[in-house]
Amino acid sequence: MTDHPHQLYAIEFTEGDQARLVGFSCGDEPWSKHVTEWILGSDVHESMKRGTRVWLFETARSEVVGFGSVGTSVWQWPPPKGARTTIVLIPMLGVDARFRGQPPDLEWRYSRQLMSHLIAEGQRMDREWSGDAEKKPNWLVLMVHQDNARAIRFYEQCGFEVIPDVIRRNDHRVMKLWIGD
């Protein structure tokens, strides 16, 4: 079986990979700049020290299309005042602005491939959970800037739901996807 021409490959991110990201940009919107700064700066390394896994997603020609990350965190669940429990968190993900909406074939759209990988990784983390069964992470959670309507629509298409009336970091909506058994 041959690979599809638009197939992306997930490459585990290392500190040395930042040199490959020269010119990488998720766009000019304030939230896009924040995402770009996260992967190009020290925040990605701080997240990795806390156990977050990060991947670069690249084409067969080694073009970096985007990145994604998954880790665990302890939150009050359900937010904002539930009991403290473990969730699987997507701290950050981004697609280089040059690859937004690409390729035109929705089945092979880069953003969908990236998100499919992150969801599968979250499901794997849930299945392989070896900690306290009462704190098993049944939810995959992400935060998105409340003004980023395009991203909110995309996450909803991927099965995430906005948690009503919950705002984190002053201007970010919290979205959830059930990944439990």
JSON list of N, CA and C in Angstrom, two decimals, residues 84-86 129 131-138:
[
{"chain": "A", "resi": 84, "resn": "ARG", "atom": "N", "xyz": [-11.62, 17.95, 42.05]},
{"chain": "A", "resi": 84, "resn": "ARG", "atom": "CA", "xyz": [-10.35, 17.93, 41.33]},
{"chain": "A", "resi": 84, "resn": "ARG", "atom": "C", "xyz": [-10.14, 16.53, 40.75]},
{"chain": "A", "resi": 85, "resn": "THR", "atom": "N", "xyz": [-9.91, 16.49, 39.44]},
{"chain": "A", "resi": 85, "resn": "THR", "atom": "CA", "xyz": [-9.69, 15.22, 38.76]},
{"chain": "A", "resi": 85, "resn": "THR", "atom": "C", "xyz": [-8.76, 15.42, 37.58]},
{"chain": "A", "resi": 86, "resn": "THR", "atom": "N", "xyz": [-8.26, 14.33, 37.07]},
{"chain": "A", "resi": 86, "resn": "THR", "atom": "CA", "xyz": [-7.33, 14.38, 35.94]},
{"chain": "A", "resi": 86, "resn": "THR", "atom": "C", "xyz": [-8.10, 14.45, 34.63]},
{"chain": "A", "resi": 129, "resn": "TRP", "atom": "N", "xyz": [-4.51, 4.26, 31.35]},
{"chain": "A", "resi": 129, "resn": "TRP", "atom": "CA", "xyz": [-4.42, 4.93, 32.65]},
{"chain": "A", "resi": 129, "resn": "TRP", "atom": "C", "xyz": [-4.11, 3.91, 33.74]},
{"chain": "A", "resi": 131, "resn": "GLY", "atom": "N", "xyz": [-3.33, 5.10, 37.01]},
{"chain": "A", "resi": 131, "resn": "GLY", "atom": "CA", "xyz": [-3.49, 5.78, 38.29]},
{"chain": "A", "resi": 131, "resn": "GLY", "atom": "C", "xyz": [-4.79, 5.41, 38.97]},
{"chain": "A", "resi": 132, "resn": "ASP", "atom": "N", "xyz": [-5.17, 6.21, 39.93]},
{"chain": "A", "resi": 132, "resn": "ASP", "atom": "CA", "xyz": [-6.40, 6.04, 40.69]},
{"chain": "A", "resi": 132, "resn": "ASP", "atom": "C", "xyz": [-7.59, 5.97, 39.73]},
{"chain": "A", "resi": 133, "resn": "ALA", "atom": "N", "xyz": [-8.36, 4.89, 39.79]},
{"chain": "A", "resi": 133, "resn": "ALA", "atom": "CA", "xyz": [-9.50, 4.69, 38.88]},
{"chain": "A", "resi": 133, "resn": "ALA", "atom": "C", "xyz": [-10.53, 5.81, 39.02]},
{"chain": "A", "resi": 134, "resn": "GLU", "atom": "N", "xyz": [-10.65, 6.38, 40.23]},
{"chain": "A", "resi": 134, "resn": "GLU", "atom": "CA", "xyz": [-11.59, 7.47, 40.45]},
{"chain": "A", "resi": 134, "resn": "GLU", "atom": "C", "xyz": [-11.17, 8.75, 39.73]},
{"chain": "A", "resi": 135, "resn": "LYS", "atom": "N", "xyz": [-9.91, 8.84, 39.38]},
{"chain": "A", "resi": 135, "resn": "LYS", "atom": "CA", "xyz": [-9.39, 10.04, 38.73]},
{"chain": "A", "resi": 135, "resn": "LYS", "atom": "C", "xyz": [-9.02, 9.80, 37.27]},
{"chain": "A", "resi": 136, "resn": "LYS", "atom": "N", "xyz": [-9.52, 8.69, 36.72]},
{"chain": "A", "resi": 136, "resn": "LYS", "atom": "CA", "xyz": [-9.23, 8.36, 35.33]},
{"chain": "A", "resi": 136, "resn": "LYS", "atom": "C", "xyz": [-9.72, 9.49, 34.42]},
{"chain": "A", "resi": 137, "resn": "PRO", "atom": "N", "xyz": [-8.88, 9.90, 33.49]},
{"chain": "A", "resi": 137, "resn": "PRO", "atom": "CA", "xyz": [-9.24, 11.03, 32.62]},
{"chain": "A", "resi": 137, "resn": "PRO", "atom": "C", "xyz": [-10.21, 10.61, 31.52]},
{"chain": "A", "resi": 138, "resn": "ASN", "atom": "N", "xyz": [-11.48, 10.95, 31.68]},
{"chain": "A", "resi": 138, "resn": "ASN", "atom": "CA", "xyz": [-12.50, 10.59, 30.70]},
{"chain": "A", "resi": 138, "resn": "ASN", "atom": "C", "xyz": [-12.76, 11.69, 29.68]}
]
